Structures are given as structure tokens and as C-alpha cells.
XYZ file of N, CA and C in Angstrom:
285
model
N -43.316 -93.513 -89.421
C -43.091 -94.374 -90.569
C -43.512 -95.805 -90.226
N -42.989 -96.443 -88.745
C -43.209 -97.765 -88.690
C -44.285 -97.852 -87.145
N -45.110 -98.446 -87.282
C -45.650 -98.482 -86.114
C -45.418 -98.652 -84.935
N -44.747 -100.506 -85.155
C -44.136 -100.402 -84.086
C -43.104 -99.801 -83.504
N -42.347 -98.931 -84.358
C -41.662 -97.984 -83.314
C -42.190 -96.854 -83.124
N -43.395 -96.395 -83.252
C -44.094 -95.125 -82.216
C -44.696 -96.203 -81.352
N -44.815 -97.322 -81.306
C -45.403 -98.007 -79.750
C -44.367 -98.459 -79.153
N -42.880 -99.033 -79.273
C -42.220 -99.066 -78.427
C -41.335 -97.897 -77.878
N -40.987 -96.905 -78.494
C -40.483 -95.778 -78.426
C -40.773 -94.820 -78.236
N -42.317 -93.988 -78.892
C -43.310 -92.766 -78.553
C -42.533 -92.140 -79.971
N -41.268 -91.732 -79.631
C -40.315 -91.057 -80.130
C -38.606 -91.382 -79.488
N -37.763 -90.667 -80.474
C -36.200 -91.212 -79.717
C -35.814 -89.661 -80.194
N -35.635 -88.975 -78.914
C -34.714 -87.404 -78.835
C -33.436 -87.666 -79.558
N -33.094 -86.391 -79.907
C -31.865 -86.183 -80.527
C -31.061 -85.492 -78.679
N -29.921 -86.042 -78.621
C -29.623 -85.234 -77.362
C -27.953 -84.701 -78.076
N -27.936 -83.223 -77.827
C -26.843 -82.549 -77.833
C -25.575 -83.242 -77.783
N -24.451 -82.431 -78.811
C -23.367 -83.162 -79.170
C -22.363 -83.165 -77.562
N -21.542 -83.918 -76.901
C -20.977 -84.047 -76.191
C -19.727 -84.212 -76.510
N -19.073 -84.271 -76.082
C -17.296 -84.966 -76.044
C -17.374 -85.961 -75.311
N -17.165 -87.326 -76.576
C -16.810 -88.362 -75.915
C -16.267 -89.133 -74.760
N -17.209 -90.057 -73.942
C -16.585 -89.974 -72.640
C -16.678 -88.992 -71.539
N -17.663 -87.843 -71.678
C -17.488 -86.714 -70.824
C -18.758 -86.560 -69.838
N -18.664 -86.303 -68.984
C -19.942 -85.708 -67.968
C -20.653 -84.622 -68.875
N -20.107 -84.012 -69.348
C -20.883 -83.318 -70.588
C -22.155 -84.299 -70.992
N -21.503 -85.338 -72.125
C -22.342 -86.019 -72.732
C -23.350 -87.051 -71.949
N -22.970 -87.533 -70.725
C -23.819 -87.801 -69.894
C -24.887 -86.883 -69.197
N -24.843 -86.002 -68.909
C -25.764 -85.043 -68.797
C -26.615 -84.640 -69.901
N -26.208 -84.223 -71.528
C -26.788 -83.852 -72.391
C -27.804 -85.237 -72.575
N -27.560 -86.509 -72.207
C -28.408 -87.907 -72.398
C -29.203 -87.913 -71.532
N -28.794 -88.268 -70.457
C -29.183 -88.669 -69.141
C -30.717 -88.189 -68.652
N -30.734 -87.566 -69.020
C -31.667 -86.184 -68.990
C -33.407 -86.513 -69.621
N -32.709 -87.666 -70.833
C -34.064 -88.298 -71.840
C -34.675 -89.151 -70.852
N -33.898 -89.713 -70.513
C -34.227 -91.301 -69.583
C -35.669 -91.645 -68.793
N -36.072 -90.474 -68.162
C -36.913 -90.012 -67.461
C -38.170 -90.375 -68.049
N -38.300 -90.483 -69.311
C -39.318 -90.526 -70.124
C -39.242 -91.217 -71.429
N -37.476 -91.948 -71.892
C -37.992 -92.171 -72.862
C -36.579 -93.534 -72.104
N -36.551 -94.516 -73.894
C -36.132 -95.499 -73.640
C -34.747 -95.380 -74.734
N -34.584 -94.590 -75.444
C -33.421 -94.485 -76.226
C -33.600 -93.159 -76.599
N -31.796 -92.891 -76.840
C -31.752 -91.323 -77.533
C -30.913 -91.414 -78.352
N -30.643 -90.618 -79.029
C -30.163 -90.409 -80.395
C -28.921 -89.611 -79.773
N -27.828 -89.718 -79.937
C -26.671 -88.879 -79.322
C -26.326 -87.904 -80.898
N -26.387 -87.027 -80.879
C -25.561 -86.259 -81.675
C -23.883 -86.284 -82.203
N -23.916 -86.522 -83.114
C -22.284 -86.973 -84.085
C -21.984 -88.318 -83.182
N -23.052 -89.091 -83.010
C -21.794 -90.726 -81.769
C -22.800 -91.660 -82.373
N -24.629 -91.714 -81.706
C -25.138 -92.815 -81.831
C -26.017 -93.172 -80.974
N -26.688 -94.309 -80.859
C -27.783 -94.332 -80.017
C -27.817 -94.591 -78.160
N -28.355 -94.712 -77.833
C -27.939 -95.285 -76.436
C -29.267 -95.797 -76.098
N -29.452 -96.523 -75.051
C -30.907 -97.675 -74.807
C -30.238 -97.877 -73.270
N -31.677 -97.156 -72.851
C -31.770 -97.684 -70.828
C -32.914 -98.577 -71.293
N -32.865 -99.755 -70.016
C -33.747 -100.390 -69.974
C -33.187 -101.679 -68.623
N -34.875 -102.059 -68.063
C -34.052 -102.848 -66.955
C -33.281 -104.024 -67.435
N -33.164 -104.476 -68.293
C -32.536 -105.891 -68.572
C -31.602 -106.101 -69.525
N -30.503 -106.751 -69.752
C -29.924 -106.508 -71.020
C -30.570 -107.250 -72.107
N -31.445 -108.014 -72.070
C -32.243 -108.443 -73.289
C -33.149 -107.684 -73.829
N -33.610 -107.176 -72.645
C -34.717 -105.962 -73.182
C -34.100 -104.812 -74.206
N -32.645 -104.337 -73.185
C -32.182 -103.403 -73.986
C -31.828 -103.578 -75.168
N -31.272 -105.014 -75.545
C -30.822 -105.370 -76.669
C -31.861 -105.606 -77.762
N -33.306 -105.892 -77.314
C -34.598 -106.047 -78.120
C -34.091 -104.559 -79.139
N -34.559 -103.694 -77.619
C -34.747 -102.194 -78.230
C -33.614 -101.488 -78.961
N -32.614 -101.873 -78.807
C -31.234 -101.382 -79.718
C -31.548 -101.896 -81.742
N -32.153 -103.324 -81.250
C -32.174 -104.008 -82.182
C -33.341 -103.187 -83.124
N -34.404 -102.739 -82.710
C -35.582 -101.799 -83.247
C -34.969 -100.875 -83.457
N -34.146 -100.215 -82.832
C -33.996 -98.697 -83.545
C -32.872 -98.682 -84.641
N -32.009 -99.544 -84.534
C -31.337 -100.131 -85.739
C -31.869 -99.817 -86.902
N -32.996 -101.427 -86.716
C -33.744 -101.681 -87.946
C -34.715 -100.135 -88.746
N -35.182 -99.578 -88.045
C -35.601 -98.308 -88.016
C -35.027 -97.535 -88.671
N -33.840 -97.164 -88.014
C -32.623 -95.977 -89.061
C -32.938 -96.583 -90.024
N -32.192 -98.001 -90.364
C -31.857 -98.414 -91.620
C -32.821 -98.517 -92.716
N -34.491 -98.493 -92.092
C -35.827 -98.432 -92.905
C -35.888 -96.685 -93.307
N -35.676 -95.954 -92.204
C -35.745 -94.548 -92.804
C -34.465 -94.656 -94.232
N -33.486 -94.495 -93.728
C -32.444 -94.101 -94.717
C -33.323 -95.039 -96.292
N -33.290 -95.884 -96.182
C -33.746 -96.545 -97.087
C -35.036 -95.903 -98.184
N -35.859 -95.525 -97.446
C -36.811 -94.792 -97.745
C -36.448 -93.335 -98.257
N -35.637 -92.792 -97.534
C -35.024 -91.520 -97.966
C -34.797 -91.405 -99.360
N -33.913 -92.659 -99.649
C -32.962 -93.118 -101.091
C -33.892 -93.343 -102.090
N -35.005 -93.527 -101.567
C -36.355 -94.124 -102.662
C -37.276 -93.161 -102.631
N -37.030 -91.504 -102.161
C -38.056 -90.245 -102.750
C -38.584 -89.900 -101.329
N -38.210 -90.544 -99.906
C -38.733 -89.921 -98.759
C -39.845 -90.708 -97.667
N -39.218 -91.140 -96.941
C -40.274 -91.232 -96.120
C -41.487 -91.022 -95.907
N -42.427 -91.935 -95.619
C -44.210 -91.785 -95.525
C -44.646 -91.659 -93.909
N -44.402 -90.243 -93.171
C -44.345 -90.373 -91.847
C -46.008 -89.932 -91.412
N -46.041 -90.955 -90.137
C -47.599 -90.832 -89.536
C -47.727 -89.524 -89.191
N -49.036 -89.579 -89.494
C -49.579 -87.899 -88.089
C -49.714 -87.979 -86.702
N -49.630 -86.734 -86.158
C -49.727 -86.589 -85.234
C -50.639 -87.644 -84.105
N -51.909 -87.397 -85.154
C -53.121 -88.184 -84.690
C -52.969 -89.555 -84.374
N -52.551 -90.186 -85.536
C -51.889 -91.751 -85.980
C -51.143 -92.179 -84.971
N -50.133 -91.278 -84.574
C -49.113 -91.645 -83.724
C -49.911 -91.835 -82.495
N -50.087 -90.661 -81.988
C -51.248 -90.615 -80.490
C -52.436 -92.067 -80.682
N -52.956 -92.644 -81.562
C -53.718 -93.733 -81.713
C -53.185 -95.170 -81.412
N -51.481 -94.699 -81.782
C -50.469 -96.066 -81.538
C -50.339 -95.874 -80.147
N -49.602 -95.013 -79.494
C -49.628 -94.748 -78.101
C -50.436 -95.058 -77.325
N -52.036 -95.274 -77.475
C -52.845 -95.460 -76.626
C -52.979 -97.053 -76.928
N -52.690 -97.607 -77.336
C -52.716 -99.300 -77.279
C -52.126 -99.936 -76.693
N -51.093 -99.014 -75.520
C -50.480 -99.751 -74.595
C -51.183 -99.685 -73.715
N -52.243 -98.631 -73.081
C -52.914 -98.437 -71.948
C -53.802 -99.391 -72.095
């Protein structure tokens, strides 16, 4: 839908519902990190690794704005989401 979040993000996983507070739910997350920079927690909310807390807070602040552009769009007949292709074209502008 938004560009810049397939270039700062790629994508943001949905990671499995946990019980709050649990090694469970740290494991069902933990797991994204490796490769991505935020995940989507199932029934809780987002979470954001990153080395810095400004950085992280940049990126909290994007995926925010994001939800709140999807939902929005939803309410107004649906989202206009990129292709595959599109996306892979954003991705390569970091290299």
C-alpha cells in the first residue's frame, strides 16, 4: 500500500498468539528478528528490535501510521496493495 513501508520493513510477520509475559510468546517473536525489524504479535501488538531507541521509536512510529492508513482504507472499499514485482523494485533501492 505505502512504499515506504515495503522499504523500511520488506514486510512485518504476524507471530503466533502467546500468553502474555511468557517464554512462549518470546519464542513465537523472537524468532522474526533474524530478518526482520518488527512483528505483529497476535491478539497483543507490535514489537520493534532495533539498535537504538530512536531508531526503534522511528520504526514503531511507521508501523503505527501504517495500520492506521490500512484500516482507513479498508473503511473506504479496500486497500490498493503493490505487487509482488513493485514491492521487490522497492527493496532493491536500498542496495
Amino acid at each position: 500500500v505505502m512504499p515506504e513501508n515495503v522499504f523500511y520493513f520488506g514486510e512485518i510477520p504476524l507471530a503466533e498468539y502467546g500468553l502474555p509475559g511468557s517464554g512462549d510468546l518470546v519464542e513465537k517473536t523472537a524468532r522474526f528478528f533474524s530478518t526482520h525489524d518488527a512483528v505483529l504479535m497476535a491478539n497483543h501488538g507490535v514489537i520493534i528490535g532495533s539498535a537504538t531507541l530512536r531508531d526503534a521509536y522511528m520504526k514503531l512510529e511507521l508501523a503505527e501510521s501504517y495500520a492506521q492508513t490500512i484500516a482507513v482504507c479498508e473503511v473506504l472499499g479496500g486497500a490498493k496493495y503493490l505487487t509482488n514485482e513493485q514491492a521487490k523494485e522497492i527493496i532493491a533501492l536500498k542496495n
